Short mmCIF file of C-alpha atoms in Angstrom, two decimals:
data_model
loop_
_atom_site.label_atom_id
_atom_site.label_comp_id
_atom_site.label_asym_id
_atom_site.label_seq_id
_atom_site.Cartn_x
_atom_site.Cartn_y
_atom_site.Cartn_z
CA UNK A 1 -137.02 -104.33 -107.92
CA UNK A 2 -139.16 -101.19 -107.76
CA UNK A 3 -140.97 -100.12 -110.91
CA UNK A 4 -141.29 -96.92 -112.93
CA UNK A 5 -144.46 -96.69 -115.04
CA UNK A 6 -144.55 -94.57 -118.19
CA UNK A 7 -147.53 -92.55 -119.32
CA UNK A 8 -149.45 -93.91 -122.29
CA UNK A 9 -147.66 -93.23 -125.56
CA UNK A 10 -144.44 -92.06 -123.89
CA UNK A 11 -142.37 -95.11 -124.69
CA UNK A 12 -141.47 -94.26 -128.30
CA UNK A 13 -137.91 -93.13 -127.60
CA UNK A 14 -137.27 -96.17 -125.41
CA UNK A 15 -138.49 -98.44 -128.17
CA UNK A 16 -135.82 -96.80 -130.34
CA UNK A 17 -133.39 -97.61 -127.50
CA UNK A 18 -132.69 -94.07 -126.42
CA UNK A 19 -131.35 -94.40 -122.84
CA UNK A 20 -132.95 -91.34 -121.21
CA UNK A 21 -136.34 -91.12 -119.49
CA UNK A 22 -137.59 -87.63 -118.70
CA UNK A 23 -139.71 -86.90 -115.65
CA UNK A 24 -142.64 -85.72 -117.76
CA UNK A 25 -142.97 -89.19 -119.26
CA UNK A 26 -143.47 -90.88 -115.87
CA UNK A 27 -146.95 -91.69 -114.62
CA UNK A 28 -145.98 -93.21 -111.29
CA UNK A 29 -143.20 -94.96 -109.38
CA UNK A 30 -143.89 -97.94 -107.16
CA UNK A 31 -142.35 -97.53 -103.73
CA UNK A 32 -139.72 -94.90 -103.05
CA UNK A 33 -136.48 -95.90 -104.80
CA UNK A 34 -133.32 -94.27 -103.49
CA UNK A 35 -131.17 -92.09 -105.70
CA UNK A 36 -129.28 -94.32 -108.12
CA UNK A 37 -131.30 -97.41 -107.28
CA UNK A 38 -132.09 -99.81 -110.10
CA UNK A 39 -135.73 -99.73 -111.23
CA UNK A 40 -137.75 -101.74 -113.74
CA UNK A 41 -139.25 -99.49 -116.43
CA UNK A 42 -142.74 -100.51 -117.54
CA UNK A 43 -144.99 -99.38 -120.38
CA UNK A 44 -148.63 -100.47 -120.38
CA UNK A 45 -147.67 -102.81 -117.55
CA UNK A 46 -144.93 -104.56 -119.54
CA UNK A 47 -141.22 -104.35 -118.60
CA UNK A 48 -139.14 -102.65 -121.31
CA UNK A 49 -135.88 -101.61 -119.58
CA UNK A 50 -133.78 -101.61 -116.43
CA UNK A 51 -132.62 -98.15 -115.36
CA UNK A 52 -131.06 -96.05 -112.60
CA UNK A 53 -133.45 -93.74 -110.75
CA UNK A 54 -132.54 -90.06 -110.34
CA UNK A 55 -135.38 -88.22 -108.59
CA UNK A 56 -133.85 -84.71 -108.66
CA UNK A 57 -133.02 -84.61 -112.37
CA UNK A 58 -135.26 -83.85 -115.33
CA UNK A 59 -133.69 -87.00 -116.76
CA UNK A 60 -135.19 -89.04 -113.97
CA UNK A 61 -133.89 -92.42 -115.16
CA UNK A 62 -131.02 -93.63 -117.34
CA UNK A 63 -131.20 -97.07 -118.89
CA UNK A 64 -128.62 -99.67 -117.95
CA UNK A 65 -130.09 -102.33 -120.23
CA UNK A 66 -133.05 -103.04 -122.48
CA UNK A 67 -132.79 -106.69 -121.47
CA UNK A 68 -135.10 -106.80 -118.47
CA UNK A 69 -133.63 -110.06 -117.24
CA UNK A 70 -130.27 -108.36 -116.57
CA UNK A 71 -129.19 -108.12 -112.94
CA UNK A 72 -127.26 -104.91 -112.26
CA UNK A 73 -124.36 -105.76 -109.95
CA UNK A 74 -120.56 -105.64 -109.90
CA UNK A 75 -120.37 -108.35 -112.56
CA UNK A 76 -122.59 -106.24 -114.84
CA UNK A 77 -120.17 -103.30 -114.65
CA UNK A 78 -117.11 -105.48 -115.03
CA UNK A 79 -118.49 -106.93 -118.27
CA UNK A 80 -119.45 -103.50 -119.64
CA UNK A 81 -116.05 -102.00 -118.82
CA UNK A 82 -114.24 -105.03 -120.23
CA UNK A 83 -116.12 -104.60 -123.49
CA UNK A 84 -115.36 -100.88 -123.65
CA UNK A 85 -111.64 -101.36 -122.95
CA UNK A 86 -111.43 -104.15 -125.54
CA UNK A 87 -112.93 -101.84 -128.15
CA UNK A 88 -110.20 -99.25 -127.52
CA UNK A 89 -107.51 -101.90 -127.79
CA UNK A 90 -108.79 -102.70 -131.29
CA UNK A 91 -108.48 -99.10 -132.54
CA UNK A 92 -105.50 -97.86 -134.60
CA UNK A 93 -104.94 -95.07 -132.05
CA UNK A 94 -104.10 -97.72 -129.46
CA UNK A 95 -100.79 -98.22 -131.29
CA UNK A 96 -100.05 -94.49 -131.55
CA UNK A 97 -100.91 -93.15 -128.11
CA UNK A 98 -100.92 -94.18 -124.45
CA UNK A 99 -103.80 -91.80 -123.75
CA UNK A 100 -107.32 -92.91 -124.71
CA UNK A 101 -110.91 -92.60 -123.58
CA UNK A 102 -111.82 -96.00 -122.18
CA UNK A 103 -115.47 -95.40 -121.25
CA UNK A 104 -117.72 -92.91 -123.02
CA UNK A 105 -120.92 -92.83 -121.01
CA UNK A 106 -124.17 -93.75 -122.75
CA UNK A 107 -122.43 -94.83 -125.93
CA UNK A 108 -120.70 -97.60 -123.96
CA UNK A 109 -123.89 -98.49 -122.12
CA UNK A 110 -122.70 -96.79 -118.91
CA UNK A 111 -124.67 -93.53 -118.58
CA UNK A 112 -122.87 -90.85 -116.61
CA UNK A 113 -119.49 -92.61 -116.50
CA UNK A 114 -116.42 -91.17 -118.24
CA UNK A 115 -113.00 -92.80 -117.92
CA UNK A 116 -109.84 -91.54 -119.62
CA UNK A 117 -106.45 -93.20 -119.49
CA UNK A 118 -103.27 -91.10 -119.37
CA UNK A 119 -100.37 -93.57 -119.43
CA UNK A 120 -100.62 -95.33 -116.05
CA UNK A 121 -103.23 -92.99 -114.52
CA UNK A 122 -106.98 -93.22 -115.01
CA UNK A 123 -109.26 -90.21 -114.66
CA UNK A 124 -112.87 -91.03 -113.84
CA UNK A 125 -116.00 -88.89 -113.79
CA UNK A 126 -119.18 -90.08 -112.07
CA UNK A 127 -121.81 -87.74 -113.50
CA UNK A 128 -125.11 -89.51 -112.87
CA UNK A 129 -126.95 -90.86 -109.85
CA UNK A 130 -126.59 -94.40 -111.19
CA UNK A 131 -122.84 -94.17 -111.75
CA UNK A 132 -122.45 -92.64 -108.29
CA UNK A 133 -124.43 -95.47 -106.69
CA UNK A 134 -122.03 -98.06 -108.13
CA UNK A 135 -118.87 -96.00 -107.73
CA UNK A 136 -116.91 -98.47 -105.60
CA UNK A 137 -117.75 -101.46 -107.77
CA UNK A 138 -116.80 -99.49 -110.90
CA UNK A 139 -113.48 -98.40 -109.38
CA UNK A 140 -112.68 -101.99 -108.40
CA UNK A 141 -113.40 -103.17 -111.94
CA UNK A 142 -111.26 -100.43 -113.50
CA UNK A 143 -108.24 -101.37 -111.40
CA UNK A 144 -108.67 -105.07 -112.16
CA UNK A 145 -109.21 -104.67 -115.90
CA UNK A 146 -106.65 -101.95 -116.72
CA UNK A 147 -103.94 -102.74 -114.17
CA UNK A 148 -103.75 -99.02 -113.31
CA UNK A 149 -103.39 -98.56 -109.58
CA UNK A 150 -103.92 -94.78 -109.62
CA UNK A 151 -107.39 -93.39 -110.40
CA UNK A 152 -107.96 -89.67 -110.05
CA UNK A 153 -111.60 -88.61 -109.77
CA UNK A 154 -112.80 -85.49 -111.56
CA UNK A 155 -116.47 -85.58 -110.62
CA UNK A 156 -116.60 -81.79 -110.70
CA UNK A 157 -118.74 -81.15 -113.79
CA UNK A 158 -121.79 -78.92 -113.32
CA UNK A 159 -124.13 -81.70 -114.43
CA UNK A 160 -123.65 -83.42 -111.06
CA UNK A 161 -125.64 -80.64 -109.41
CA UNK A 162 -128.62 -81.52 -111.63
CA UNK A 163 -128.43 -85.03 -110.19
CA UNK A 164 -128.40 -83.71 -106.63
CA UNK A 165 -124.74 -84.66 -106.23
CA UNK A 166 -121.92 -82.64 -104.74
CA UNK A 167 -118.65 -82.20 -106.68
CA UNK A 168 -115.78 -84.47 -105.71
CA UNK A 169 -112.15 -84.57 -106.81
CA UNK A 170 -109.07 -86.41 -105.63
CA UNK A 171 -107.47 -89.83 -105.80
CA UNK A 172 -110.10 -92.54 -105.59
CA UNK A 173 -107.48 -95.27 -105.84
CA UNK A 174 -103.74 -95.03 -105.31
CA UNK A 175 -101.85 -91.78 -105.05
CA UNK A 176 -99.10 -90.27 -107.17
CA UNK A 177 -98.05 -86.96 -108.67
CA UNK A 178 -100.52 -86.34 -111.48
CA UNK A 179 -100.22 -82.63 -112.18
CA UNK A 180 -97.98 -83.32 -115.16
CA UNK A 181 -98.80 -86.80 -116.38
CA UNK A 182 -96.59 -87.49 -119.44
CA UNK A 183 -98.31 -88.98 -122.49
CA UNK A 184 -97.32 -89.71 -126.10
CA UNK A 185 -99.52 -89.08 -129.14
CA UNK A 186 -98.28 -89.91 -132.62
CA UNK A 187 -94.71 -89.48 -131.43
CA UNK A 188 -95.38 -86.11 -129.78
CA UNK A 189 -95.03 -85.63 -126.03
CA UNK A 190 -97.54 -83.82 -123.84
CA UNK A 191 -97.89 -83.09 -120.14
CA UNK A 192 -101.43 -83.47 -118.78
CA UNK A 193 -102.67 -81.87 -115.58
CA UNK A 194 -105.31 -84.41 -114.61
CA UNK A 195 -105.85 -82.75 -111.23
CA UNK A 196 -106.81 -79.26 -112.39
CA UNK A 197 -106.90 -79.21 -116.21
CA UNK A 198 -110.08 -78.73 -118.23
CA UNK A 199 -112.41 -81.74 -118.44
CA UNK A 200 -110.15 -84.66 -117.49
CA UNK A 201 -106.95 -82.74 -118.30
CA UNK A 202 -106.58 -83.01 -122.08
CA UNK A 203 -108.84 -83.00 -125.14
CA UNK A 204 -108.46 -86.61 -126.24
CA UNK A 205 -111.41 -86.21 -128.61
CA UNK A 206 -109.23 -83.94 -130.80
CA UNK A 207 -106.43 -86.50 -131.28
CA UNK A 208 -107.01 -87.22 -134.98
CA UNK A 209 -107.80 -83.56 -135.67
CA UNK A 210 -104.46 -82.53 -134.18
CA UNK A 211 -102.82 -85.03 -136.48
CA UNK A 212 -104.69 -83.56 -139.45
CA UNK A 213 -103.57 -80.04 -138.56
CA UNK A 214 -100.03 -81.39 -138.33
CA UNK A 215 -100.34 -82.61 -141.93
CA UNK A 216 -101.72 -79.27 -143.14
CA UNK A 217 -99.31 -76.92 -141.36
CA UNK A 218 -96.18 -77.24 -143.54
CA UNK A 219 -95.00 -73.86 -144.76
CA UNK A 220 -97.88 -71.97 -143.14
CA UNK A 221 -98.01 -69.34 -140.43
CA UNK A 222 -100.56 -70.57 -137.88
CA UNK A 223 -102.91 -68.93 -135.39
CA UNK A 224 -104.00 -71.34 -132.65
CA UNK A 225 -106.88 -69.59 -130.90
CA UNK A 226 -108.09 -70.98 -127.54
CA UNK A 227 -104.88 -73.00 -127.59
CA UNK A 228 -105.26 -74.36 -124.01
CA UNK A 229 -102.06 -76.37 -123.37
CA UNK A 230 -100.87 -76.10 -126.97
CA UNK A 231 -101.99 -79.40 -128.46
CA UNK A 232 -102.65 -77.98 -131.92
CA UNK A 233 -99.61 -75.68 -131.67
CA UNK A 234 -97.21 -78.54 -130.98
CA UNK A 235 -98.77 -80.55 -133.81
CA UNK A 236 -98.49 -77.61 -136.22
CA UNK A 237 -94.82 -77.03 -135.39
CA UNK A 238 -94.12 -80.75 -135.78
CA UNK A 239 -95.77 -80.53 -139.20
CA UNK A 240 -93.50 -77.75 -140.40
CA UNK A 241 -95.35 -74.53 -139.58
CA UNK A 242 -93.12 -71.51 -140.14
CA UNK A 243 -94.54 -69.64 -137.14
CA UNK A 244 -97.31 -70.22 -134.57
CA UNK A 245 -99.19 -67.65 -132.53
CA UNK A 246 -100.95 -69.46 -129.66
CA UNK A 247 -103.55 -67.54 -127.65
CA UNK A 248 -105.41 -68.43 -124.47
CA UNK A 249 -106.79 -66.54 -121.49
CA UNK A 250 -105.42 -69.04 -118.94
CA UNK A 251 -101.92 -68.43 -117.59
CA UNK A 252 -101.89 -71.92 -116.06
CA UNK A 253 -102.72 -73.54 -119.41
CA UNK A 254 -99.96 -71.57 -121.15
CA UNK A 255 -97.44 -72.74 -118.55
CA UNK A 256 -98.26 -76.34 -119.50
CA UNK A 257 -98.01 -75.34 -123.17
CA UNK A 258 -94.44 -74.19 -122.52
CA UNK A 259 -93.66 -77.57 -120.95
CA UNK A 260 -95.17 -79.35 -123.94
CA UNK A 261 -92.95 -77.36 -126.30
CA UNK A 262 -89.90 -78.18 -124.18
CA UNK A 263 -90.84 -81.87 -124.05
CA UNK A 264 -90.67 -81.97 -127.85
CA UNK A 265 -87.49 -79.90 -128.21
CA UNK A 266 -89.41 -77.34 -130.28
CA UNK A 267 -87.71 -74.21 -131.61
CA UNK A 268 -89.00 -71.56 -129.21
CA UNK A 269 -88.38 -68.78 -131.73
CA UNK A 270 -91.13 -70.22 -133.94
CA UNK A 271 -93.94 -69.78 -131.42
CA UNK A 272 -95.45 -66.87 -129.55
CA UNK A 273 -97.59 -67.75 -126.51
CA UNK A 274 -100.05 -64.94 -125.76
CA UNK A 275 -102.22 -64.69 -122.65
CA UNK A 276 -105.23 -62.69 -123.79
CA UNK A 277 -108.96 -62.71 -124.38
CA UNK A 278 -109.19 -64.43 -127.77
CA UNK A 279 -112.00 -62.21 -129.06
CA UNK A 280 -110.04 -59.06 -128.26
CA UNK A 281 -106.75 -60.49 -129.53
CA UNK A 282 -108.28 -61.44 -132.88
CA UNK A 283 -109.41 -57.83 -133.27
CA UNK A 284 -105.93 -56.63 -132.37
CA UNK A 285 -104.43 -58.87 -135.03
CA UNK A 286 -106.99 -57.62 -137.55
CA UNK A 287 -106.16 -54.00 -136.76
CA UNK A 288 -102.48 -54.75 -137.22
CA UNK A 289 -103.20 -56.19 -140.67
CA UNK A 290 -101.93 -59.63 -139.67
CA UNK A 291 -102.72 -62.59 -141.95
CA UNK A 292 -102.28 -66.35 -141.49
CA UNK A 293 -102.12 -69.41 -143.71
CA UNK A 294 -103.92 -71.59 -141.13
CA UNK A 295 -106.22 -70.66 -138.24
CA UNK A 296 -107.41 -73.16 -135.63
CA UNK A 297 -110.46 -72.22 -133.55
CA UNK A 298 -111.15 -74.66 -130.71
CA UNK A 299 -113.17 -72.66 -128.18
CA UNK A 300 -114.64 -73.95 -124.92
CA UNK A 301 -118.23 -75.13 -124.70
CA UNK A 302 -120.39 -72.04 -125.36
CA UNK A 303 -123.72 -73.92 -125.22
CA UNK A 304 -123.96 -77.06 -123.04
CA UNK A 305 -127.69 -77.30 -123.88
CA UNK A 306 -130.01 -76.04 -126.60
CA UNK A 307 -131.26 -73.32 -124.21
CA UNK A 308 -127.91 -71.51 -124.53
CA UNK A 309 -127.71 -71.92 -128.32
CA UNK A 310 -128.82 -68.38 -129.17
CA UNK A 311 -126.13 -66.66 -127.12
CA UNK A 312 -123.58 -69.23 -128.24
CA UNK A 313 -124.40 -68.55 -131.88
CA UNK A 314 -123.32 -64.93 -131.49
CA UNK A 315 -120.02 -65.95 -129.93
CA UNK A 316 -119.31 -68.57 -132.60
CA UNK A 317 -120.16 -66.09 -135.34
CA UNK A 318 -117.86 -63.40 -133.92
CA UNK A 319 -114.79 -65.61 -133.62
CA UNK A 320 -115.29 -67.20 -137.03
CA UNK A 321 -115.91 -63.87 -138.74
CA UNK A 322 -112.65 -62.50 -137.32
CA UNK A 323 -110.76 -65.71 -138.14
CA UNK A 324 -111.90 -65.63 -141.77
CA UNK A 325 -110.73 -62.04 -142.11
CA UNK A 326 -107.34 -63.05 -140.68
CA UNK A 327 -106.86 -65.70 -143.37
CA UNK A 328 -104.76 -65.13 -146.46
CA UNK A 329 -106.35 -66.09 -149.79
CA UNK A 330 -105.85 -69.84 -150.04
CA UNK A 331 -105.65 -70.06 -146.25
CA UNK A 332 -107.33 -72.74 -144.16
CA UNK A 333 -109.65 -72.43 -141.15
CA UNK A 334 -110.12 -75.46 -138.87
CA UNK A 335 -113.08 -74.41 -136.74
CA UNK A 336 -114.73 -76.48 -134.01
CA UNK A 337 -117.67 -76.55 -131.62
CA UNK A 338 -117.91 -78.92 -128.66
CA UNK A 339 -121.30 -77.52 -127.61
CA UNK A 340 -123.93 -80.21 -127.33
CA UNK A 341 -126.61 -77.53 -127.71
CA UNK A 342 -125.34 -76.54 -131.17
CA UNK A 343 -125.99 -79.30 -133.75
CA UNK A 344 -123.78 -79.66 -136.82
CA UNK A 345 -126.34 -78.06 -139.16
CA UNK A 346 -126.64 -74.99 -136.95
CA UNK A 347 -122.87 -74.72 -136.58
CA UNK A 348 -122.39 -74.78 -140.36
CA UNK A 349 -125.11 -72.13 -140.72
CA UNK A 350 -123.40 -69.91 -138.15
CA UNK A 351 -120.04 -70.20 -139.90
CA UNK A 352 -121.70 -69.51 -143.26
CA UNK A 353 -123.22 -66.34 -141.79
CA UNK A 354 -119.81 -65.33 -140.46
CA UNK A 355 -118.29 -65.74 -143.93
CA UNK A 356 -121.06 -63.67 -145.50
CA UNK A 357 -120.63 -60.86 -142.97
CA UNK A 358 -116.85 -60.99 -143.41
CA UNK A 359 -117.25 -60.65 -147.18
CA UNK A 360 -115.22 -63.82 -147.67
CA UNK A 361 -115.82 -66.69 -150.07
CA UNK A 362 -114.96 -70.04 -148.53
CA UNK A 363 -115.78 -73.68 -149.06
CA UNK A 364 -115.90 -76.76 -146.83
CA UNK A 365 -113.21 -79.23 -147.84
CA UNK A 366 -113.39 -81.54 -144.79
CA UNK A 367 -115.53 -82.22 -141.73
CA UNK A 368 -114.18 -83.09 -138.30
CA UNK A 369 -115.57 -85.15 -135.43
CA UNK A 370 -114.41 -86.79 -132.23
CA UNK A 371 -111.76 -89.53 -132.29
CA UNK A 372 -112.93 -93.15 -132.53
CA UNK A 373 -112.42 -93.79 -128.82
CA UNK A 374 -115.38 -91.42 -128.35
CA UNK A 375 -118.00 -93.55 -130.17
CA UNK A 376 -121.55 -92.35 -130.71
CA UNK A 377 -124.33 -94.88 -130.24
CA UNK A 378 -126.77 -94.66 -133.17
CA UNK A 379 -129.68 -94.36 -130.78
CA UNK A 380 -127.98 -91.58 -128.77
CA UNK A 381 -127.28 -88.61 -131.08
CA UNK A 382 -126.58 -86.41 -128.05
CA UNK A 383 -123.23 -88.18 -127.87
CA UNK A 384 -122.17 -86.53 -131.14
CA UNK A 385 -121.10 -83.28 -129.49
CA UNK A 386 -117.82 -82.40 -131.28
CA UNK A 387 -118.14 -81.08 -134.78
CA UNK A 388 -115.74 -79.18 -136.98
CA UNK A 389 -115.20 -77.78 -140.47
CA UNK A 390 -112.09 -77.29 -142.54
CA UNK A 391 -112.63 -74.26 -144.75
CA UNK A 392 -110.58 -73.02 -147.68
CA UNK A 393 -110.70 -69.28 -148.25
CA UNK A 394 -110.90 -68.32 -151.90
#
């Protein structure tokens, strides 16, 4: 095994078991390991981890194991995936939905690998050089462990370019119609476009938050901003919302939203699906004097990294300021950020600034995070990307 040697004093994060090694921490590399090849990480000449080499990325190595006696092979991945799948089978959500995240990258000890299950179809993302190197072995293990014969690959995230990898989509195993994969979540039916939908087709991380909105919606008029395929809208109607206005800029997403409403035999007169820029539509609603009892803000990722946080902060402030002004007194705002570059403290500060500028008094009554099938390893805080607040307007 080729070796990667760290500079003096640059092993602190690894000693805390953080799985990333940045290029600036590397003193030298013995030999010329290929992209994705397994290397032995050494500090002061002593082995401290086994990692996957990624020469084109600033994160030049991702740790497979801190046990240096581990041999990375197909058996290694089979054991890791088995453990991850077993964890999901132990969760309460396993009994309420046939759609779960089975592998969550670094937090499952498999950096760069994401696997979601939608009924009998798996969707896999290979987002790191190491995951790409072991792609075939990983796919074999997924079929064997889950029994799913169809695996659709969505390795089209921008992060692959940072690893020197080209995007790739399509069936990696099996083949079947997967543009409208039917799933069930807490008794509600959804259609998931795993082939072209955002991320892997559906926001599984919001499962419990949809259920919470369902519980809060009774008797309220709801605005579902950035509604995508209507997950929160369907949940709100199921919970007894009097009326829902669902807004998204994507015509394709709204078509799936219509199918989701039909799949649940929802009263179409209680929902208005609007294709529009959400920022502009919020202003239109404000100018019309419209008010809501519950607003859900679940925007796309404005800041993938901390470098984009400043621009993202302005966008988050604008949408939250408008949402707070659209709330009736006693109304609720469920506001979210999935931006890894915006930590929870900053997000709360942004929303607080929005409330101040809106001239609105509000208080936090709950906090939201990702569902339990998206665990966050204690040593990997970057995995805690989804954060949310439930605000009550005075």
